[in-house]
Amino acid sequence: MPATQRSTKSHPRKPGSQSALRHLNQQRIIECLLSGPSTQAELSRQTGLSTATVSNIVKIMQDAGLVSTEPTTSSGRRATNVRLNSNGAVAVGIDFGRRHLRVVLASLGYHVIAEDYIELPLGHQAEEGIAAAVLLLEKLLQENGIDRTAVVGAGAGIPGPIDRRSGTVAQGAILPEWVGIDILHRLEEALNCPVFVDNDANLGALSEVTWGPQSGVSNLMFLKIGSGIGAGLILNGFPYYGNVGITGEIGHATIHEHGLVCRCGNRGCLETIASTTTMIELLGRGQETLLTPQDIVRNCLAGDSATQRVVDDAGLAVGRALGNVSNLINPEVIVVGGPLAGLGDLLLDPIRRGLVRHAVPVVGETTHLAMSSLGARAEALGAAALVFQHAGITGR
Amino acid sequence: MPATQRSTKSHPRKPGSQSALRHLNQQRIIECLLSGPSTQAELSRQTGLSTATVSNIVKIMQDAGLVSTEPTTSSGRRATNVRLNSNGAVAVGIDFGRRHLRVVLASLGYHVIAEDYIELPLGHQAEEGIAAAVLLLEKLLQENGIDRTAVVGAGAGIPGPIDRRSGTVAQGAILPEWVGIDILHRLEEALNCPVFVDNDANLGALSEVTWGPQSGVSNLMFLKIGSGIGAGLILNGFPYYGNVGITGEIGHATIHEHGLVCRCGNRGCLETIASTTTMIELLGRGQETLLTPQDIVRNCLAGDSATQRVVDDAGLAVGRALGNVSNLINPEVIVVGGPLAGLGDLLLDPIRRGLVRHAVPVVGETTHLAMSSLGARAEALGAAALVFQHAGITGR
């Protein structure tokens, strides 16, 4: 299991390389083992791999705590039985938000063992968030009687782009206090296990195709509409990271060439029209207390016409950006998540209108739009899935 | 080797499936054989595959005409020697244009054996194009003394989107006379070999990472600016086809919400601003004879200020669309091809300005822009590469 983001990054890019082949072979072995324990000879027969290859990979997986072996006999001959560890191998999923922290513990096979959630102060420093995550993890392990050594890895989601060349949070993050932090290595030091870091929208996409109802979808986009707007991509069945890891920045698609100035320094970006921050500004004029995204959902569902208009306008702008996106990557499914997911069709309908209006006809007709059903857990579940993915376990 | 587009389409999407594994294993074997003949036992040792698996795959490749086998001895024991066929296995690349047809013959290992080019009348029917391709291919085979049975497959490029569900040319094609034609099966009947069909821009992308100077680039976009504007994508090292095969339709990105009506039925699409058709209209007002793209290149290089302004405006609009694209998929390289490639920096500079203006800073700074160096041969070479790809030969 690769210990750093950069080394893992290169995996899906070099399908012909030795490490990618090893990874694929390990995945085949785990897929066989998910249906029950098996001898090494059976694994060799089922996968088409040589017995030496199977034996090597099993040894590596055993060292990583993923499998256990025991001597047995098969057809009267000595053999080695291999089985996947369950609670003996636990993945941690951490979701760092602007003002919250969520931690889940998951066993192989995508079962949640335990989870917890705490609030963090707005504007907290990265170190505070990391310290809180360590405490919450220790608490969950203790409460569930799980040994610290059972943790095979931790995934962490950050609401902002991560530059995969340096492993640091890049500019444009919703957590400006975290920009420039080498989040990967700070977490590895604090948690003392292999760590995988990703953008929250990427983890949303991963959670949909692993834990969620979209499992088996090869080309999926997860669009998170919140204080910022970002997207995660699953392309050809794999999470997609591009050249330096900054992908899905659909919030900075230019909608109005001479529109409002965006926090990215550009003008008229989608975020200046359709983020919850903009909706709150539009709807809060002259009011004393700031609205929350939950207020927007409640007021819109209750029929408030100004809120419905603001949501409709935002949805149309999002749909326009999605039309251009769909013309480019022709996804099978676009899942919308974030704090407005409770709006359901009140938000999906204008998005769909915008999409169909701006996409090439056959693309607009065949792109399926859906609200995320994983809610606020999507990112933490996706973070745990990141660990499974790197262990070669692709889905439930 | 899969005989239809649809069966091959599913390949990169299911990395864990039996056929994908077989394909990957075949690719490993071909990679070993590219450095010279080898015994089956050596292939097994080099790839980590069991001897039974190697033997099965070699049998399939032999039946497909890709390899030859002969008995030999190794360390005093009987063995089977395997070698790749060269001119015994020829791939055909066909480029269908609005008014031209190009055919190349290529041997395994990406060597061009022969090529030819003819002009076709504007508005020709698909059947005329197919018949001309058959004649040109027969002529090339005869002139080079290559037996018809040596053709292991043909790739064909069409300037328009191809709906991979049906294998037909979809609406929005630059060849309206070809819309709805089941080009895949018509070509298979006419050529009597496995055929792979793709969009011309996709083939441009493939040619850059196989024949061209961008080999080894995992995330590349090929942008073809001509009568239409379309893009081909290589993502995570593989050609990317999306859900139904209609990808890279960047020509229909909305630039001006209430701009000119586009042939797609939308308004203000990039094509209405930056295609050669639009440039010719803008520059041809009041003139008796229509300009050609070659005239635009010549006049612009000669310093004609109106032409330079039109090219600059087109480049800025293209750059804006590329900024949004780069924010989404963060490519390493964007290659610009098509009949204006001779403009060099006169076109690349405004594109770069538009890209940097509209992309998230780190994305704008790290995306490399280049003109295609393969010129008018890009599509035909890419079409031949399509055959190699399906045979598991990924590059020179």
PDB file of C-alpha atoms in Angstrom, chain B residues 91-95 102 104 106 110 112 154-157 196-212 234 239 241 374-390:
ATOM      1  CA  ALA B  91      -3.151  -1.883 -39.745  1.00  0.00           C
ATOM      2  CA  VAL B  92      -5.104   0.477 -41.995  1.00  0.00           C
ATOM      3  CA  GLY B  93      -5.837   4.064 -41.012  1.00  0.00           C
ATOM      4  CA  ILE B  94      -8.543   5.927 -42.900  1.00  0.00           C
ATOM      5  CA  ASP B  95      -9.338   9.617 -42.536  1.00  0.00           C
ATOM      6  CA  ARG B 102      -6.467   9.685 -46.685  1.00  0.00           C
ATOM      7  CA  VAL B 104      -2.216   4.867 -44.436  1.00  0.00           C
ATOM      8  CA  ALA B 106       1.164   0.789 -40.875  1.00  0.00           C
ATOM      9  CA  TYR B 110       4.161   2.173 -35.581  1.00  0.00           C
ATOM     10  CA  VAL B 112       4.168   3.757 -41.961  1.00  0.00           C
ATOM     11  CA  ALA B 154      -8.830  -0.813 -39.987  1.00  0.00           C
ATOM     12  CA  GLY B 155      -9.432   2.369 -38.060  1.00  0.00           C
ATOM     13  CA  ALA B 156     -11.505   5.163 -39.525  1.00  0.00           C
ATOM     14  CA  GLY B 157     -11.932   8.775 -38.498  1.00  0.00           C
ATOM     15  CA  PHE B 196     -12.794   0.637 -35.282  1.00  0.00           C
ATOM     16  CA  VAL B 197     -14.429   3.999 -35.842  1.00  0.00           C
ATOM     17  CA  ASP B 198     -13.798   7.208 -34.002  1.00  0.00           C
ATOM     18  CA  ASN B 199     -14.248  10.921 -34.147  1.00  0.00           C
ATOM     19  CA  ASP B 200     -11.434  12.817 -35.886  1.00  0.00           C
ATOM     20  CA  ALA B 201     -10.530  14.860 -32.814  1.00  0.00           C
ATOM     21  CA  ASN B 202     -10.299  11.704 -30.674  1.00  0.00           C
ATOM     22  CA  LEU B 203      -7.929  10.263 -33.268  1.00  0.00           C
ATOM     23  CA  GLY B 204      -5.890  13.457 -33.207  1.00  0.00           C
ATOM     24  CA  ALA B 205      -5.450  12.983 -29.464  1.00  0.00           C
ATOM     25  CA  LEU B 206      -4.526   9.337 -29.887  1.00  0.00           C
ATOM     26  CA  SER B 207      -2.015  10.124 -32.625  1.00  0.00           C
ATOM     27  CA  GLU B 208      -0.249  12.657 -30.370  1.00  0.00           C
ATOM     28  CA  VAL B 209       0.311  10.134 -27.556  1.00  0.00           C
ATOM     29  CA  THR B 210       1.231   7.241 -29.876  1.00  0.00           C
ATOM     30  CA  TRP B 211       2.929   8.526 -33.047  1.00  0.00           C
ATOM     31  CA  GLY B 212       3.527  12.076 -31.917  1.00  0.00           C
ATOM     32  CA  ILE B 234      -6.709  11.069 -23.399  1.00  0.00           C
ATOM     33  CA  PRO B 239      -8.796   7.490 -24.954  1.00  0.00           C
ATOM     34  CA  TYR B 241     -15.359   8.159 -24.581  1.00  0.00           C
ATOM     35  CA  LEU B 374       1.519  15.765 -37.258  1.00  0.00           C
ATOM     36  CA  GLY B 375      -0.401  18.132 -39.536  1.00  0.00           C
ATOM     37  CA  ALA B 376      -2.970  16.689 -41.904  1.00  0.00           C
ATOM     38  CA  ARG B 377      -1.786  13.133 -41.208  1.00  0.00           C
ATOM     39  CA  ALA B 378      -2.852  13.197 -37.534  1.00  0.00           C
ATOM     40  CA  GLU B 379      -6.274  11.617 -38.047  1.00  0.00           C
ATOM     41  CA  ALA B 380      -5.151   8.802 -40.369  1.00  0.00           C
ATOM     42  CA  LEU B 381      -2.227   7.938 -38.098  1.00  0.00           C
ATOM     43  CA  GLY B 382      -4.569   8.014 -35.111  1.00  0.00           C
ATOM     44  CA  ALA B 383      -6.948   5.694 -36.975  1.00  0.00           C
ATOM     45  CA  ALA B 384      -4.147   3.158 -37.480  1.00  0.00           C
ATOM     46  CA  ALA B 385      -3.203   3.576 -33.821  1.00  0.00           C
ATOM     47  CA  LEU B 386      -6.763   2.607 -32.920  1.00  0.00           C
ATOM     48  CA  VAL B 387      -6.069  -0.829 -34.409  1.00  0.00           C
ATOM     49  CA  PHE B 388      -2.806  -1.127 -32.466  1.00  0.00           C
ATOM     50  CA  GLN B 389      -4.528  -0.067 -29.243  1.00  0.00           C
ATOM     51  CA  HIS B 390      -7.113  -2.788 -29.599  1.00  0.00           C
TER      52      HIS B 390
END
